[in-house]
Tab-separated table of C-alpha atoms in Angstrom:
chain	number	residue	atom	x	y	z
A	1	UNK	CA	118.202	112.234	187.207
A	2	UNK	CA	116.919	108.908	188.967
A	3	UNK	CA	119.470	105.580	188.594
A	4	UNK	CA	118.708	103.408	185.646
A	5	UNK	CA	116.693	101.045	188.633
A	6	UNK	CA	114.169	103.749	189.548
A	7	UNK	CA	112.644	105.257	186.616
A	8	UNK	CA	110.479	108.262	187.539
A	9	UNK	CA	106.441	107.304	187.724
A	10	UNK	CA	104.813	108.553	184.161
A	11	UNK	CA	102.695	111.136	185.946
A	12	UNK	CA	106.063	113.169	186.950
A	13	UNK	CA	108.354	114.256	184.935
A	14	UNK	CA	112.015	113.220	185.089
A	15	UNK	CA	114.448	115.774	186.571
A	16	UNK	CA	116.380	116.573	183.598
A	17	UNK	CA	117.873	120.138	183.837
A	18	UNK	CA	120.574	121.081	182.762
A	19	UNK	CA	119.241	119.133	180.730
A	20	UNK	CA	121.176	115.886	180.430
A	21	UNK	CA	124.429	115.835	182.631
A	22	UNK	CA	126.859	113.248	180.431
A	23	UNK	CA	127.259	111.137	183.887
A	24	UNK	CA	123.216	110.559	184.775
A	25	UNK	CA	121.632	109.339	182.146
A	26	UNK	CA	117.800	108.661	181.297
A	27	UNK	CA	116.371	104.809	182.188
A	28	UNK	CA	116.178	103.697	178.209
A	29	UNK	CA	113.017	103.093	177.223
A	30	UNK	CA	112.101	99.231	176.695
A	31	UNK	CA	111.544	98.181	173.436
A	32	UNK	CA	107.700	98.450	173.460
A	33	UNK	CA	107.193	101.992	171.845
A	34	UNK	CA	106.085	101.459	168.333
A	35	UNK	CA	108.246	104.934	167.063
A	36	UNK	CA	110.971	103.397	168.464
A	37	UNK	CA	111.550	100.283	166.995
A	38	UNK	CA	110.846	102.357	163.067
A	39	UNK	CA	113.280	104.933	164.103
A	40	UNK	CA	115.650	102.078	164.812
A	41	UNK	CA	115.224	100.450	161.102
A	42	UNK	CA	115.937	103.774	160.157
A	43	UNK	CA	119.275	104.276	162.192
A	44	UNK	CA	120.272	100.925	161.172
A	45	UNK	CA	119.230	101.962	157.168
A	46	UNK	CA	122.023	105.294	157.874
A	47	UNK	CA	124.798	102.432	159.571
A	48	UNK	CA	124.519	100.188	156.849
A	49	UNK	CA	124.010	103.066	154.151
A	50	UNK	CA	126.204	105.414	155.097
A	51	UNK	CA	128.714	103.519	156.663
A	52	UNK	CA	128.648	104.835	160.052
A	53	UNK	CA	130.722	103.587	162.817
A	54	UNK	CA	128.590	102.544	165.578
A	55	UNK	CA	131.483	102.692	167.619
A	56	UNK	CA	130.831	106.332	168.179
A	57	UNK	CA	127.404	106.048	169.774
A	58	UNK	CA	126.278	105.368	173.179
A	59	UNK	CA	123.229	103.662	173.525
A	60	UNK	CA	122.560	104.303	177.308
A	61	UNK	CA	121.890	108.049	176.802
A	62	UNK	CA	119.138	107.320	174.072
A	63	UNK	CA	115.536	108.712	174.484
A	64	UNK	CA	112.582	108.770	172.566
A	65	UNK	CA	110.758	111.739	172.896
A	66	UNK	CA	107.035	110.332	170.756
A	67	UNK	CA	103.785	110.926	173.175
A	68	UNK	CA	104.081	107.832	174.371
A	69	UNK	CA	107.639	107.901	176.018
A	70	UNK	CA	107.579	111.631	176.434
A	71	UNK	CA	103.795	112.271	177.366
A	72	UNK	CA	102.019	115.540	177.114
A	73	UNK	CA	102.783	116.387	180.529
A	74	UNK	CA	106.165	116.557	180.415
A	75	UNK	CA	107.904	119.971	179.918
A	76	UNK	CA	108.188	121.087	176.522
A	77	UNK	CA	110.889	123.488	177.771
A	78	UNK	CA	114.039	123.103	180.670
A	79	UNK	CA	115.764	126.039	181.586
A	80	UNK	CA	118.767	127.455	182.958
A	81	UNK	CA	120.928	130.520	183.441
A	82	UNK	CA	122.588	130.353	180.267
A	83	UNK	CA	119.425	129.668	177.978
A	84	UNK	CA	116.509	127.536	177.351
A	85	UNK	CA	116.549	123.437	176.133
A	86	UNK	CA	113.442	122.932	173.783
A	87	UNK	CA	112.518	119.271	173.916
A	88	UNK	CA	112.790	117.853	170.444
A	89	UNK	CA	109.356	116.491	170.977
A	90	UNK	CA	108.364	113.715	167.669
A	91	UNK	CA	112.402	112.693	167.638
A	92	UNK	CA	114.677	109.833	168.794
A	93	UNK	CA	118.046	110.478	169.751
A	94	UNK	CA	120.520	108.618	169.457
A	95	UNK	CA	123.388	109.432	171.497
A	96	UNK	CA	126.605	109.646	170.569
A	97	UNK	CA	130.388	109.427	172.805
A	98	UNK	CA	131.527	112.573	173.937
A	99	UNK	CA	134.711	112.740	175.049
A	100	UNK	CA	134.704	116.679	176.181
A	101	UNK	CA	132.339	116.400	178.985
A	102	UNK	CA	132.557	120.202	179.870
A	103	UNK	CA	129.969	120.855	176.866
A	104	UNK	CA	127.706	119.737	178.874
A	105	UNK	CA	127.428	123.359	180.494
A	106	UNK	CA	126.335	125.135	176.784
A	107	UNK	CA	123.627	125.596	175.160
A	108	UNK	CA	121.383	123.720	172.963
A	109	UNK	CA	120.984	123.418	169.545
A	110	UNK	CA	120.019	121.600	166.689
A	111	UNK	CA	121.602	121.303	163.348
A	112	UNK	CA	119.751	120.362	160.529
A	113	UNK	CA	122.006	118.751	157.287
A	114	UNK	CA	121.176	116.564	154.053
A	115	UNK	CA	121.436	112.981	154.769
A	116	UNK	CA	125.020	112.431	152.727
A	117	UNK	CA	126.917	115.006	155.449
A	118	UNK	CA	126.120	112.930	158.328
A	119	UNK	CA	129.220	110.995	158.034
A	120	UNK	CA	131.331	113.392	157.811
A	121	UNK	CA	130.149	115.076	160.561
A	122	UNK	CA	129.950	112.611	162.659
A	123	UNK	CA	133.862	111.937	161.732
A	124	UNK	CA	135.100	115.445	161.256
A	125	UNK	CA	132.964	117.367	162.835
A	126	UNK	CA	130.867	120.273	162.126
A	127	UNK	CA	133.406	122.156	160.284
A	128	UNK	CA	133.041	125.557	158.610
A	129	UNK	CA	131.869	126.555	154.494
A	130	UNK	CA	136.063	126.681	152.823
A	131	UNK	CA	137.452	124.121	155.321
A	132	UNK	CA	139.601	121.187	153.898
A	133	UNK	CA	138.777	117.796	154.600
A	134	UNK	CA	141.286	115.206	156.153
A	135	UNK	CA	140.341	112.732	152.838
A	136	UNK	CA	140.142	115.838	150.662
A	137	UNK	CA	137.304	117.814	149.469
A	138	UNK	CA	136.259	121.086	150.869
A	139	UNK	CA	133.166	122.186	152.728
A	140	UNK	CA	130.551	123.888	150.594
A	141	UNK	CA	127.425	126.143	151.582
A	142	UNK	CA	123.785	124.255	150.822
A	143	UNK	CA	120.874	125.846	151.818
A	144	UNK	CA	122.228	129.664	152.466
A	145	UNK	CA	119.995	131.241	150.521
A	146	UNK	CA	122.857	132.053	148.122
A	147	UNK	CA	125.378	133.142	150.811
A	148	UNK	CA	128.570	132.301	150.906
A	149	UNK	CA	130.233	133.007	154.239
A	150	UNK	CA	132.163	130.941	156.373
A	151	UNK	CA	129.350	130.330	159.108
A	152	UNK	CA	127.686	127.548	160.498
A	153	UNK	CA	123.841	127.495	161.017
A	154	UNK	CA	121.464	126.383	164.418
A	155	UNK	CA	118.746	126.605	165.724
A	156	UNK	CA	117.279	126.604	169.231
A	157	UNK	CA	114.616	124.364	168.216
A	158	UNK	CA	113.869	120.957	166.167
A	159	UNK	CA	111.014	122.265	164.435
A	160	UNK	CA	112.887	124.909	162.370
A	161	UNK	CA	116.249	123.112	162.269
A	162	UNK	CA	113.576	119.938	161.086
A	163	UNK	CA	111.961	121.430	158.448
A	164	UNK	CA	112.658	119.612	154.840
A	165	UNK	CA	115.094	122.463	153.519
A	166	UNK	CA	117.318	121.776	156.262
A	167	UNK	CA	117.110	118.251	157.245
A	168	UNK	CA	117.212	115.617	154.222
A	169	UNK	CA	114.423	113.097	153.736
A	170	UNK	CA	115.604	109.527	153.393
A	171	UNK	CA	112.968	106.766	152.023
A	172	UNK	CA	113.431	103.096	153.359
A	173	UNK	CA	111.447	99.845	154.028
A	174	UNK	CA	110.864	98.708	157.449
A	175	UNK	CA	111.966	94.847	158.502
A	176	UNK	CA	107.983	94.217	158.176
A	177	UNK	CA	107.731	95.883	154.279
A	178	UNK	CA	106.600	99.356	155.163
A	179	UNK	CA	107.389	101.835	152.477
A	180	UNK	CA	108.749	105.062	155.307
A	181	UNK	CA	110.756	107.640	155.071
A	182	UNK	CA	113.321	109.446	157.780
A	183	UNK	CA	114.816	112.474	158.740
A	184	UNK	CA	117.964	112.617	160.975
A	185	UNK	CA	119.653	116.186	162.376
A	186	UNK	CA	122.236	116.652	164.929
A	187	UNK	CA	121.367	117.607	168.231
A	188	UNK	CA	124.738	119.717	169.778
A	189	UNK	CA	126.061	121.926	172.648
A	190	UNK	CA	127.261	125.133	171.555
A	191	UNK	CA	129.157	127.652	173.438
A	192	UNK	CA	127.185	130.339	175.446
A	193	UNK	CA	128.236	133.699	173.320
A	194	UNK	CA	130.055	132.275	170.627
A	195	UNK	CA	126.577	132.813	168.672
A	196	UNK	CA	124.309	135.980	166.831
A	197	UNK	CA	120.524	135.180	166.777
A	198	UNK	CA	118.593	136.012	163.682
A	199	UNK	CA	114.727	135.483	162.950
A	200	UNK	CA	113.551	133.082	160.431
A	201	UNK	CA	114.486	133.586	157.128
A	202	UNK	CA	112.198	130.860	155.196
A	203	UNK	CA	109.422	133.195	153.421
A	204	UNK	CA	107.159	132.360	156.521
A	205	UNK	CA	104.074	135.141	157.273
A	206	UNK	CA	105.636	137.387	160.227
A	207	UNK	CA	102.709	136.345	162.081
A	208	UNK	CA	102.985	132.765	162.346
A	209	UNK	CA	104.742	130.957	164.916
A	210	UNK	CA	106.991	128.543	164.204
A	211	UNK	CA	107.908	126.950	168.005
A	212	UNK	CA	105.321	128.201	170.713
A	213	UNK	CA	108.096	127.420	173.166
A	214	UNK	CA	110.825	129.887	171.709
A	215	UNK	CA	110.564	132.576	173.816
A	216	UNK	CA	112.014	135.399	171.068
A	217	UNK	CA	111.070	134.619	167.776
A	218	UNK	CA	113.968	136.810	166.714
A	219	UNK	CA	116.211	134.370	167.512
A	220	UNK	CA	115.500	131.086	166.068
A	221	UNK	CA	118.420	131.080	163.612
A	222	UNK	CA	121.841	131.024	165.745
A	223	UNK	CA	124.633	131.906	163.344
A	224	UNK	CA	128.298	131.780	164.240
A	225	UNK	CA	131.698	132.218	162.676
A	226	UNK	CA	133.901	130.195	165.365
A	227	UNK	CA	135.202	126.801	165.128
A	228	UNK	CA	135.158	123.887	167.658
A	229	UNK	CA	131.892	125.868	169.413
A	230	UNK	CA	129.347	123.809	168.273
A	231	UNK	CA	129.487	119.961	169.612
A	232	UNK	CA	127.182	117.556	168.279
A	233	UNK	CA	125.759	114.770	170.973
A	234	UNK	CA	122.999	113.225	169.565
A	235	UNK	CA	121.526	111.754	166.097
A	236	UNK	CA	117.912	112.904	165.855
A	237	UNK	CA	115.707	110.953	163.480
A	238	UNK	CA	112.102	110.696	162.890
A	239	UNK	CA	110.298	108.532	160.879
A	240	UNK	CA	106.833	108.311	159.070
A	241	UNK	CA	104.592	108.292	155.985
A	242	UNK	CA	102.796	109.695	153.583
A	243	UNK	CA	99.760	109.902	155.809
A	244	UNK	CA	101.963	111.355	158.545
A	245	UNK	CA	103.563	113.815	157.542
A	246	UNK	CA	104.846	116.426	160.115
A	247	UNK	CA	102.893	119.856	160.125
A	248	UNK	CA	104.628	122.895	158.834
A	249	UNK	CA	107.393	120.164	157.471
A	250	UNK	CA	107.662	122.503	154.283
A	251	UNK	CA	108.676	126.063	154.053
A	252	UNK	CA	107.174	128.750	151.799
A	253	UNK	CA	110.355	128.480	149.997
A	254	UNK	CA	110.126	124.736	149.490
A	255	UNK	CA	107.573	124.184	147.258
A	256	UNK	CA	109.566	121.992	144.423
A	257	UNK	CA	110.955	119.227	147.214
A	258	UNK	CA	106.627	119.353	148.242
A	259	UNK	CA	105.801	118.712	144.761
A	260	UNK	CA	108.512	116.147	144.548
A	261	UNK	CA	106.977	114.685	147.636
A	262	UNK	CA	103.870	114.015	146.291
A	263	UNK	CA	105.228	112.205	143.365
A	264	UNK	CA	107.829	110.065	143.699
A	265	UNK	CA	110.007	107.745	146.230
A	266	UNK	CA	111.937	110.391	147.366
A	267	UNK	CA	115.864	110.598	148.564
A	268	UNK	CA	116.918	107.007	148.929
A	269	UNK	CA	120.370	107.334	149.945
């Protein structure tokens, strides 16, 4: 990728297989970009709510991927031998320290969580259903569909990983009053094989398509049994409204947190 001096010209799109070497990272967008500066109020909503240590995050490797940072023209998709990055197109990361740079040669994926679990994550981990915690507690299955095994859940792409099942919805007000509410999922490496691929399992018709840039539809759930093979490096959040509301935000299966939606203020955390 170009130094932080030279940002690429916004008809060409910045050289970013691989995608995203820990040592070259993107010029950081200047605080102009509307999406932006809400998804900011909303990371600083989860620091302050949550208690997160900002310690942990590195701001230099941030991107915002709305149309106006990340314009139609860029790639949706960056490949490699190993697999294929989908650009979590409609996100902000936020980037967080890594301190096992050799990730940075396995695959992508996204993890999508309820807004409580962040912490903990971000602390601990992405540890698997049974496992103790260091403060005590034990890791529980949500969102399984009733199963129960140890195994942690991905997905290749944001917009399944996104949906409202899997991803908690968090209402807060903006600095200028704006009633909003935000998602946040975990953008990771995972290790190349450590992985089985399984198609969607969220009651949508066989025919629709969930992520025109997934090349096997098959494999949009990743599902593994390992520990320490699935490394999260970024805090994804989104932000908007009741008049924006993502498409295909709810599954088939969903319908109560829809109807919930509609009605009331919805997850404040």
């Amino acid at each position: 990728p170009p130094p932080i001096s030279s940002p690429p010209p916004i008809s060409s799109p910045p050289p970013i297989s691989s995608p995203l070497p820990i040592s070259s990272p993107l010029p950081h967008q200047a605080h102009h970009c509307p999406i932006e500066l809400d998804c900011q109020a909303f990371f600083n909503h989860l620091l302050t709510a949550l208690k997160l240590d900002p310690n942990k995050f590195n701001r230099i490797f941030n991107r915002c991927y709305c149309q106006r940072c990340y314009p139609p023209e860029y790639p949706n998709v960056f490949k490699d031998a190993k697999s294929s990055y989908i650009v979590p197109r409609g996100w902000y990361r936020f980037s967080l320290k890594i301190n096992k740079p050799d990730v940075f040669g396995w695959s992508v994926s996204f993890h999508g969580t309820q807004t409580k679990n962040i912490k903990s994550i971000l602390d601990h981990g992405l540890l698997l259903p049974g496992e103790k915690l260091p403060g005590g507690g034990q890791i529980l299955n949500v969102n399984c569909n009733g199963r129960s095994e140890a195994l942690t859940y991905t997905s290749p792409t944001i917009r399944y990983a996104g949906l409202a099942f899997y991803t908690g919805v968090t209402s807060f007000t903006t600095p200028d009053g704006r009633a909003m509410f935000g998602q946040a999922a975990l953008q990771c490496r995972q290790a190349p094989g450590s992985y089985t691929m399984k198609g969607q399992t969220m009651g949508f018709p066989a025919d629709q398509v969930l992520c025109p840039d997934l090349d096997n539809p098959d494999g949009i759930e990743w599902v593994t049994k390992e520990r320490d093979v699935v490394e999260p490096y970024g805090l994804l959040v989104r932000v908007f409204d009741r008049a924006t509301v993502p498409p295909n935000f709810f599954s088939p299966v969903d319908q109560g947190r829809f109807d919930q939606f509609k009605t009331t203020s919805f997850y404040p955390v």
